[in-house]
């Protein structure tokens, strides 16, 4: 026995009711067809049979319900017409913001991108999901919360590729203003969630690098300056006490104090230089420079140092320009650092070879990739043991601490070189065999948009390289 309280599915409407609904929907079409038929018969004198033959198919087409495909097409068209797009004022406000921002709808589809976002992220296309451009899980999770009706979200994350950077995003719903008197109420009006979500990005890289720079400077300075400060304090106490009336000891102690003070000055200068370079590590230089005159300039500046150490400099450069994107002062600092280290630690070999060679792309001239310029600095001194090579670019790492102090080294030279080359998208390679010297090789990428002909001229690569100094 069935239960009378059980709900039964509603009966489908009958043919008459569906026909009445269809007539109601198409009433204006039916009225227009009948009016045109009457005018054709009464005014134009067209035979009634001919008018009926033309009007009956039109009436049947208006009364027959559309097929499923037509219904789907109509619904898609209606949905597309209802898709929200930002108003002009909202777009102008987004363009006025200095930070990159995206305006997305409640489905996470990008509806507008301001100028700053187009500069940083290419040219995102309106209509694409935001996840195609910002593949950050925490950001997409915050966006889902806001799209579900939650409050505004503020998140931070870091990226490691291509360089280390920190970003902050603020995801907030856009509340539309209340409707004016007499207007239809808007979606999200009166402080509601609205139809759009605003995603604003801010680059925190420089701020975080400044914080790290201060922390590293304090830590490194306190560690490395402790020894010279202790020496200065001890010598001052000795001069004030037992050696007060000893002119020989006073002169010797004052000379040592001067050396320690000079060491402190060099340490502080190198620490500040390293901090400035780290601050700009994510900004590649835009100036296109020729490596050849920079190399000659740096070697000319170190010629007196080489002569004093009894070391000869053999410099080989190509006749064609070697154009790279670089900062002039930083590049000179790299060359001087490598050559000076070769002079100091390879003086026993009495010779330092410096070569600059253009290397074509791996695929030959037909390859689309840019070539490289290889700068190598080789000494013929005692060399470096293999266990020390991976750590040479660490801060304050010294293979021989006593020898480093004798040569007035701070232990920061190769760390500075590494950070400068990282900014220039260059690569440092170190190769050494004990007893046979060491070779420091730097590979610079060619400036892609520079007018280069060095790889196009086969005679350049076949010619012997010019020997400019000995």
Coordinates of C-alpha atoms in Angstrom, one line a residue:
X1 CA 0.0 0.0 0.0
X2 CA 1.5 3.3 -1.0
X3 CA 2.0 6.3 1.3
X4 CA -0.1 9.2 0.3
X5 CA 2.5 11.7 1.7
X6 CA 5.2 10.5 -0.8
X7 CA 6.0 13.3 -3.3
X8 CA 5.4 12.3 -6.9
X9 CA 7.2 13.8 -9.9
X10 CA 5.2 16.5 -11.6
X11 CA 3.5 15.4 -14.7
X12 CA 4.9 16.7 -18.0
X13 CA 2.8 19.4 -19.6
X14 CA 0.4 18.2 -22.3
X15 CA 0.5 19.1 -25.9
X16 CA -2.2 21.8 -25.6
X17 CA -0.4 23.6 -22.7
X18 CA 2.9 23.4 -24.5
X19 CA 1.3 24.8 -27.7
X20 CA -0.2 27.7 -25.7
X21 CA 3.2 28.5 -24.2
X22 CA 4.8 28.4 -27.6
X23 CA 2.1 30.7 -29.0
X24 CA 2.6 33.1 -26.1
X25 CA 6.4 33.1 -26.7
X26 CA 6.0 33.7 -30.5
X27 CA 3.0 35.9 -30.5
X28 CA 4.7 38.9 -32.1
X29 CA 6.2 36.7 -34.8
X30 CA 2.7 35.2 -35.5
X31 CA 1.1 38.7 -35.6
X32 CA 3.7 39.9 -38.0
X33 CA 3.2 37.0 -40.4
X34 CA -0.6 37.3 -40.4
X35 CA -0.3 41.1 -40.9
X36 CA 2.0 40.7 -43.9
X37 CA -0.2 38.0 -45.4
X38 CA -3.3 40.2 -45.1
X39 CA -1.5 43.2 -46.7
X40 CA -0.3 41.0 -49.5
X41 CA -3.8 39.7 -50.3
X42 CA -5.9 42.9 -49.7
X43 CA -3.5 45.6 -50.9
X44 CA -1.1 43.9 -53.4
X45 CA -3.7 41.5 -54.8
X46 CA -1.5 38.4 -54.3
X47 CA -3.5 35.2 -54.6
X48 CA -4.5 33.7 -51.3
X49 CA -3.2 30.3 -52.1
X50 CA 0.3 31.7 -52.9
X51 CA 0.3 33.7 -49.6
X52 CA -0.8 30.7 -47.6
X53 CA 1.9 28.5 -49.2
X54 CA 4.5 31.0 -48.0
X55 CA 3.0 31.8 -44.6
X56 CA 2.3 28.3 -43.4
X57 CA 6.0 27.1 -43.2
X58 CA 6.9 30.3 -41.3
X59 CA 4.0 29.7 -38.8
X60 CA 5.0 26.1 -38.4
X61 CA 8.7 27.1 -37.8
X62 CA 7.6 29.6 -35.2
X63 CA 5.4 27.1 -33.4
X64 CA 7.7 24.0 -33.5
X65 CA 10.0 24.0 -30.4
X66 CA 13.7 24.4 -31.1
X67 CA 16.0 21.4 -31.1
X68 CA 18.4 20.6 -28.2
X69 CA 21.4 22.0 -30.2
X70 CA 19.7 25.3 -30.7
X71 CA 18.8 25.4 -27.0
X72 CA 22.4 24.8 -26.0
X73 CA 23.6 27.5 -28.4
X74 CA 21.1 30.0 -27.1
X75 CA 22.0 29.3 -23.5
X76 CA 25.7 29.7 -24.3
X77 CA 25.0 33.0 -26.0
X78 CA 22.9 34.2 -23.1
X79 CA 25.6 33.1 -20.6
X80 CA 28.3 34.9 -22.6
X81 CA 26.1 38.1 -22.6
X82 CA 25.9 37.8 -18.8
X83 CA 29.7 37.3 -18.3
X84 CA 30.9 40.2 -16.1
X85 CA 33.4 42.7 -17.5
X86 CA 34.9 45.6 -15.6
X87 CA 33.7 49.1 -16.3
X88 CA 35.9 51.8 -17.8
X89 CA 36.3 53.5 -14.5
X90 CA 37.5 50.4 -12.8
X91 CA 40.1 49.8 -15.6
X92 CA 41.4 53.4 -15.4
X93 CA 41.8 53.0 -11.6
X94 CA 43.7 49.7 -12.1
X95 CA 46.0 51.4 -14.7
X96 CA 46.7 54.2 -12.2
X97 CA 48.2 51.7 -9.7
X98 CA 52.0 51.5 -9.8
X99 CA 52.0 47.8 -8.8
X100 CA 50.9 44.9 -11.0
X101 CA 47.3 44.0 -10.5
X102 CA 44.7 41.6 -12.0
X103 CA 40.9 41.9 -12.0
X104 CA 39.3 38.5 -12.1
X105 CA 35.7 37.3 -11.9
X106 CA 34.2 34.9 -9.4
X107 CA 35.5 31.9 -11.4
X108 CA 39.1 33.0 -11.4
X109 CA 39.1 34.2 -15.0
X110 CA 41.2 37.2 -15.8
X111 CA 39.0 40.2 -16.9
X112 CA 41.6 43.0 -16.9
X113 CA 45.3 43.4 -16.5
X114 CA 47.0 46.8 -15.8
X115 CA 50.1 48.2 -17.5
X116 CA 52.5 47.2 -14.6
X117 CA 51.3 43.6 -14.8
X118 CA 51.7 43.5 -18.6
X119 CA 55.3 44.7 -18.2
X120 CA 56.2 42.1 -15.6
X121 CA 54.3 39.1 -16.7
X122 CA 54.3 39.6 -20.5
X123 CA 50.8 40.1 -21.9
X124 CA 48.2 38.0 -20.1
X125 CA 45.0 37.6 -22.2
X126 CA 41.7 38.5 -20.7
X127 CA 39.6 35.4 -20.6
X128 CA 42.5 33.1 -19.4
X129 CA 42.5 31.7 -15.9
X130 CA 44.8 33.6 -13.5
X131 CA 46.6 30.3 -12.7
X132 CA 48.1 30.3 -16.2
X133 CA 50.3 33.3 -15.2
X134 CA 50.6 33.0 -11.4
X135 CA 51.4 29.4 -10.6
X136 CA 51.6 30.0 -6.8
X137 CA 49.7 27.5 -4.7
X138 CA 49.3 29.9 -1.7
X139 CA 48.0 32.7 -4.0
X140 CA 45.5 30.4 -5.7
X141 CA 44.3 29.1 -2.3
X142 CA 43.8 32.7 -1.1
X143 CA 41.9 33.5 -4.3
X144 CA 39.6 30.5 -3.8
X145 CA 38.8 31.7 -0.3
X146 CA 37.9 35.2 -1.5
X147 CA 35.8 33.9 -4.4
X148 CA 33.9 31.8 -2.0
X149 CA 32.8 34.9 -0.1
X150 CA 35.6 35.1 2.4
X151 CA 37.4 38.3 3.6
X152 CA 40.4 39.8 1.9
X153 CA 43.7 37.8 2.0
X154 CA 47.3 39.0 2.3
X155 CA 50.1 36.5 1.5
X156 CA 53.8 36.4 0.9
X157 CA 56.0 33.9 -1.0
X158 CA 59.5 33.7 -2.4
X159 CA 60.8 32.5 -5.8
X160 CA 64.2 31.0 -6.5
X161 CA 64.2 31.1 -10.4
X162 CA 65.6 33.0 -12.2
X163 CA 66.9 34.9 -9.1
X164 CA 65.8 34.9 -5.5
X165 CA 62.9 37.3 -5.0
X166 CA 60.1 37.9 -2.6
X167 CA 56.6 38.9 -3.5
X168 CA 53.5 40.0 -1.6
X169 CA 49.9 39.7 -2.9
X170 CA 46.7 41.3 -1.6
X171 CA 43.5 39.6 -2.7
X172 CA 40.3 41.5 -2.0
X173 CA 36.7 41.5 -3.4
X174 CA 35.6 44.6 -5.2
X175 CA 32.3 45.9 -3.7
X176 CA 30.2 47.8 -6.2
X177 CA 28.4 51.0 -5.2
X178 CA 24.7 50.9 -4.3
X179 CA 22.2 51.4 -7.1
X180 CA 20.9 54.9 -7.6
X181 CA 17.2 55.6 -6.9
X182 CA 15.1 54.1 -9.7
X183 CA 17.9 51.8 -10.9
X184 CA 17.8 48.0 -10.6
X185 CA 19.9 46.7 -7.7
X186 CA 23.5 45.7 -8.7
X187 CA 25.2 42.4 -7.8
X188 CA 27.2 43.0 -4.7
X189 CA 25.8 46.4 -4.0
X190 CA 25.7 48.1 -0.6
X191 CA 29.1 46.8 0.4
X192 CA 28.6 43.3 -0.8
X193 CA 31.2 41.0 -2.4
X194 CA 30.7 42.2 -5.9
X195 CA 31.4 40.4 -9.2
X196 CA 35.2 40.9 -9.3
X197 CA 38.2 40.2 -7.2
X198 CA 41.3 42.4 -7.3
X199 CA 44.7 40.8 -7.0
X200 CA 47.5 43.3 -6.3
X201 CA 51.2 42.3 -6.2
X202 CA 54.1 44.1 -4.6
X203 CA 57.8 43.2 -5.0
X204 CA 59.5 42.9 -1.6
X205 CA 62.9 41.8 -3.0
X206 CA 64.8 45.1 -2.4
X207 CA 63.4 45.4 1.2
X208 CA 64.3 41.8 2.1
X209 CA 67.8 42.2 0.6
X210 CA 68.3 45.4 2.7
X211 CA 67.3 43.5 5.8
X212 CA 69.6 40.6 4.9
X213 CA 72.4 43.0 4.0
X214 CA 72.2 44.7 7.5
X215 CA 72.2 41.4 9.3
X216 CA 75.1 39.9 7.2
X217 CA 77.1 43.1 7.6
X218 CA 76.7 43.1 11.4
X219 CA 77.5 39.4 11.6
X220 CA 80.5 39.5 9.3
X221 CA 81.9 42.7 10.7
X222 CA 81.7 41.6 14.3
X223 CA 83.4 38.3 13.4
X224 CA 86.2 39.6 11.2
X225 CA 86.9 42.9 13.0
X226 CA 87.3 41.3 16.4
X227 CA 91.0 40.2 15.7
X228 CA 92.4 43.6 14.5
X229 CA 90.4 45.4 17.2
X230 CA 91.9 43.2 19.9
X231 CA 95.4 43.8 18.4
X232 CA 94.9 47.6 18.4
X233 CA 93.6 47.5 22.0
X234 CA 96.6 45.4 23.2
X235 CA 99.2 47.6 21.5
X236 CA 97.6 50.7 22.9
X237 CA 97.7 49.3 26.4
X238 CA 101.3 48.2 25.9
X239 CA 102.3 51.7 24.8
X240 CA 100.5 53.3 27.7
X241 CA 102.3 50.8 30.1
X242 CA 105.6 48.9 29.8
X243 CA 106.6 50.4 26.4
X244 CA 105.8 54.0 27.3
X245 CA 109.5 55.1 27.3
X246 CA 110.8 52.5 24.7
X247 CA 111.1 54.3 21.4
X248 CA 112.1 51.2 19.5
X249 CA 109.1 49.2 20.7
X250 CA 106.8 52.2 20.1
X251 CA 107.9 52.5 16.5
X252 CA 107.4 48.8 15.9
X253 CA 104.0 48.7 17.6
X254 CA 102.8 51.8 15.7
X255 CA 103.7 50.1 12.4
X256 CA 101.7 47.0 13.4
X257 CA 98.8 49.2 14.5
X258 CA 98.8 51.0 11.1
X259 CA 98.7 47.6 9.3
X260 CA 95.7 46.4 11.5
X261 CA 93.9 49.7 10.9
X262 CA 94.4 49.3 7.1
X263 CA 93.2 45.8 7.4
X264 CA 90.0 47.0 9.1
X265 CA 89.5 49.6 6.4
X266 CA 89.8 47.0 3.6
X267 CA 87.5 44.6 5.4
X268 CA 84.8 47.3 5.7
X269 CA 85.2 48.4 2.1
X270 CA 84.9 44.8 0.8
X271 CA 81.8 44.2 3.0
X272 CA 80.1 47.3 1.8
X273 CA 81.0 46.5 -1.8
X274 CA 79.6 42.9 -1.4
X275 CA 76.4 44.2 0.2
X276 CA 75.8 46.7 -2.6
X277 CA 76.3 44.0 -5.2
X278 CA 73.9 41.6 -3.4
X279 CA 71.3 44.4 -3.4
X280 CA 71.3 44.5 -7.2
X281 CA 71.8 40.8 -7.8
X282 CA 68.3 40.5 -9.4
X283 CA 68.8 43.4 -11.8
X284 CA 70.8 42.5 -14.9
X285 CA 72.8 45.5 -16.4
X286 CA 71.4 47.0 -19.6
X287 CA 74.5 48.8 -20.9
X288 CA 76.3 47.0 -23.8
X289 CA 80.1 47.2 -23.4
X290 CA 83.2 45.8 -25.2
X291 CA 85.2 43.4 -23.0
X292 CA 88.5 44.0 -24.9
X293 CA 89.2 47.6 -23.7
X294 CA 88.0 46.8 -20.2
X295 CA 90.4 43.9 -20.0
X296 CA 93.3 46.0 -21.2
X297 CA 92.4 48.9 -18.8
X298 CA 92.3 46.5 -15.8
X299 CA 95.6 44.9 -16.7
X300 CA 97.3 48.2 -17.3
X301 CA 96.3 49.3 -13.7
X302 CA 97.8 46.1 -12.3
X303 CA 101.1 46.3 -14.3
X304 CA 103.0 48.0 -11.5
X305 CA 101.9 45.3 -9.0
X306 CA 103.0 42.6 -11.5
X307 CA 106.4 44.3 -12.0
X308 CA 106.9 44.6 -8.3
X309 CA 106.2 40.8 -7.9
X310 CA 108.4 39.9 -10.9
X311 CA 105.4 38.5 -12.8
X312 CA 104.9 38.9 -16.5
X313 CA 101.4 39.4 -18.0
X314 CA 100.6 37.7 -21.3
X315 CA 97.3 39.1 -22.7
X316 CA 95.6 37.7 -25.7
X317 CA 92.4 39.3 -27.1
X318 CA 90.5 38.9 -30.4
X319 CA 90.6 41.8 -32.9
X320 CA 86.8 42.0 -33.1
X321 CA 84.6 43.6 -30.3
X322 CA 83.3 41.3 -27.6
X323 CA 80.0 42.9 -26.6
X324 CA 78.2 41.9 -23.4
X325 CA 75.6 43.5 -21.1
X326 CA 77.6 44.7 -18.2
X327 CA 78.3 47.3 -15.5
X328 CA 81.7 48.8 -16.3
X329 CA 83.0 49.3 -12.7
X330 CA 81.8 45.8 -11.6
X331 CA 83.4 44.1 -14.6
X332 CA 86.7 45.9 -14.0
X333 CA 86.5 44.8 -10.4
X334 CA 86.1 41.2 -11.5
X335 CA 89.1 41.3 -13.9
X336 CA 91.3 43.1 -11.3
X337 CA 90.4 40.6 -8.6
X338 CA 91.2 37.5 -10.7
X339 CA 94.4 38.9 -12.1
X340 CA 95.6 40.3 -8.8
X341 CA 95.0 36.9 -7.1
X342 CA 97.0 35.2 -9.9
X343 CA 99.8 37.6 -9.3
X344 CA 99.8 37.2 -5.5
X345 CA 99.3 33.5 -5.2
X346 CA 101.1 32.4 -8.4
X347 CA 104.1 34.7 -8.2
X348 CA 106.4 31.7 -8.1
X349 CA 105.5 30.8 -11.7
X350 CA 106.7 34.3 -12.9
X351 CA 103.9 34.4 -15.5
X352 CA 100.2 34.9 -15.8
X353 CA 98.2 34.2 -19.0
X354 CA 95.1 36.2 -19.7
X355 CA 93.0 35.1 -22.6
X356 CA 89.7 36.4 -24.1
X357 CA 88.2 34.1 -26.8
X358 CA 84.8 34.2 -28.6
X359 CA 83.1 30.8 -28.6
X360 CA 80.3 30.2 -31.2
X361 CA 77.0 28.5 -30.2
X362 CA 77.1 24.8 -29.6
X363 CA 75.1 24.1 -32.8
X364 CA 77.5 26.2 -35.0
X365 CA 76.6 29.2 -37.1
X366 CA 73.2 27.7 -37.9
X367 CA 72.3 27.6 -34.2
X368 CA 69.9 30.3 -33.0
X369 CA 71.4 30.5 -29.5
X370 CA 73.9 33.2 -28.6
X371 CA 77.6 32.4 -28.2
X372 CA 79.8 33.2 -25.3
X373 CA 83.0 35.0 -24.5
X374 CA 85.5 33.1 -22.4
X375 CA 87.9 34.9 -20.2
X376 CA 90.6 32.8 -18.6
X377 CA 93.2 33.8 -16.1
X378 CA 96.0 31.2 -15.5
X379 CA 98.9 31.3 -13.1
X380 CA 101.8 28.8 -12.8
X381 CA 102.1 28.8 -9.1
X382 CA 101.7 26.1 -6.5
X383 CA 98.1 25.5 -7.4
X384 CA 95.1 24.6 -5.1
X385 CA 94.2 21.3 -3.7
X386 CA 90.9 19.8 -5.0
X387 CA 89.2 19.8 -1.6
X388 CA 89.4 23.6 -1.5
X389 CA 88.0 24.4 -4.9
X390 CA 84.2 24.1 -4.1
X391 CA 84.6 26.6 -1.2
X392 CA 86.8 29.2 -2.7
X393 CA 83.9 31.6 -3.4
X394 CA 82.6 31.5 0.2
X395 CA 83.0 34.5 2.4
X396 CA 86.2 34.7 4.4
X397 CA 87.3 31.2 3.2
X398 CA 91.1 31.0 3.0
X399 CA 93.2 28.1 1.8
X400 CA 96.1 29.5 3.8
X401 CA 95.1 32.1 6.4
X402 CA 98.6 33.2 7.3
X403 CA 99.6 33.7 3.6
X404 CA 96.3 35.6 2.9
X405 CA 97.1 38.0 5.7
X406 CA 100.7 38.5 4.4
X407 CA 99.2 39.4 0.9
X408 CA 96.7 41.7 2.6
X409 CA 93.7 39.6 1.5
X410 CA 90.3 39.9 3.2
X411 CA 88.8 36.6 2.1
X412 CA 86.0 38.4 0.2
X413 CA 87.5 38.8 -3.3
X414 CA 86.1 35.7 -4.9
X415 CA 82.8 36.1 -3.1
X416 CA 82.5 39.5 -4.7
X417 CA 83.4 38.0 -8.1
X418 CA 80.8 35.3 -7.8
X419 CA 78.0 37.8 -6.9
X420 CA 78.9 40.2 -9.7
X421 CA 79.0 37.3 -12.3
X422 CA 75.6 36.0 -11.0
X423 CA 74.1 39.5 -11.7
X424 CA 75.7 39.4 -15.2
X425 CA 74.3 35.9 -16.0
X426 CA 78.0 34.7 -16.3
X427 CA 79.5 31.6 -14.9
X428 CA 82.8 31.1 -13.0
X429 CA 84.8 27.8 -13.3
X430 CA 87.9 27.0 -11.3
X431 CA 90.4 24.3 -12.4
X432 CA 93.7 23.6 -10.6
X433 CA 96.3 20.9 -10.2
X434 CA 98.8 21.2 -7.3
X435 CA 102.2 22.1 -8.6
X436 CA 100.8 23.3 -12.0
X437 CA 99.0 26.4 -11.1
X438 CA 95.3 27.4 -11.3
X439 CA 92.9 28.6 -14.0
X440 CA 89.9 30.8 -13.4
X441 CA 87.5 30.8 -16.3
X442 CA 84.5 33.2 -16.8
X443 CA 81.9 32.6 -19.5
X444 CA 80.0 35.7 -20.5
X445 CA 76.8 35.5 -22.6
X446 CA 76.8 37.5 -25.7
X447 CA 74.5 40.6 -25.8
X448 CA 71.6 39.2 -27.9
X449 CA 70.4 42.4 -29.4
X450 CA 73.8 43.8 -30.1
X451 CA 75.1 44.1 -33.7
X452 CA 77.7 41.3 -33.5
X453 CA 79.8 40.0 -36.3
X454 CA 82.5 38.2 -34.4
X455 CA 80.9 34.8 -35.0
X456 CA 80.0 35.6 -38.6
X457 CA 83.6 36.2 -39.7
X458 CA 85.3 32.9 -40.0
X459 CA 88.7 34.6 -40.4
X460 CA 88.4 36.0 -36.9
X461 CA 88.3 32.5 -35.3
X462 CA 91.1 31.2 -37.6
X463 CA 93.5 34.0 -37.0
X464 CA 96.1 33.8 -34.3
X465 CA 95.1 35.9 -31.3
X466 CA 97.1 39.1 -30.8
X467 CA 99.8 39.1 -28.1
X468 CA 99.6 42.6 -26.6
X469 CA 101.7 42.4 -23.4
X470 CA 104.4 40.2 -22.0

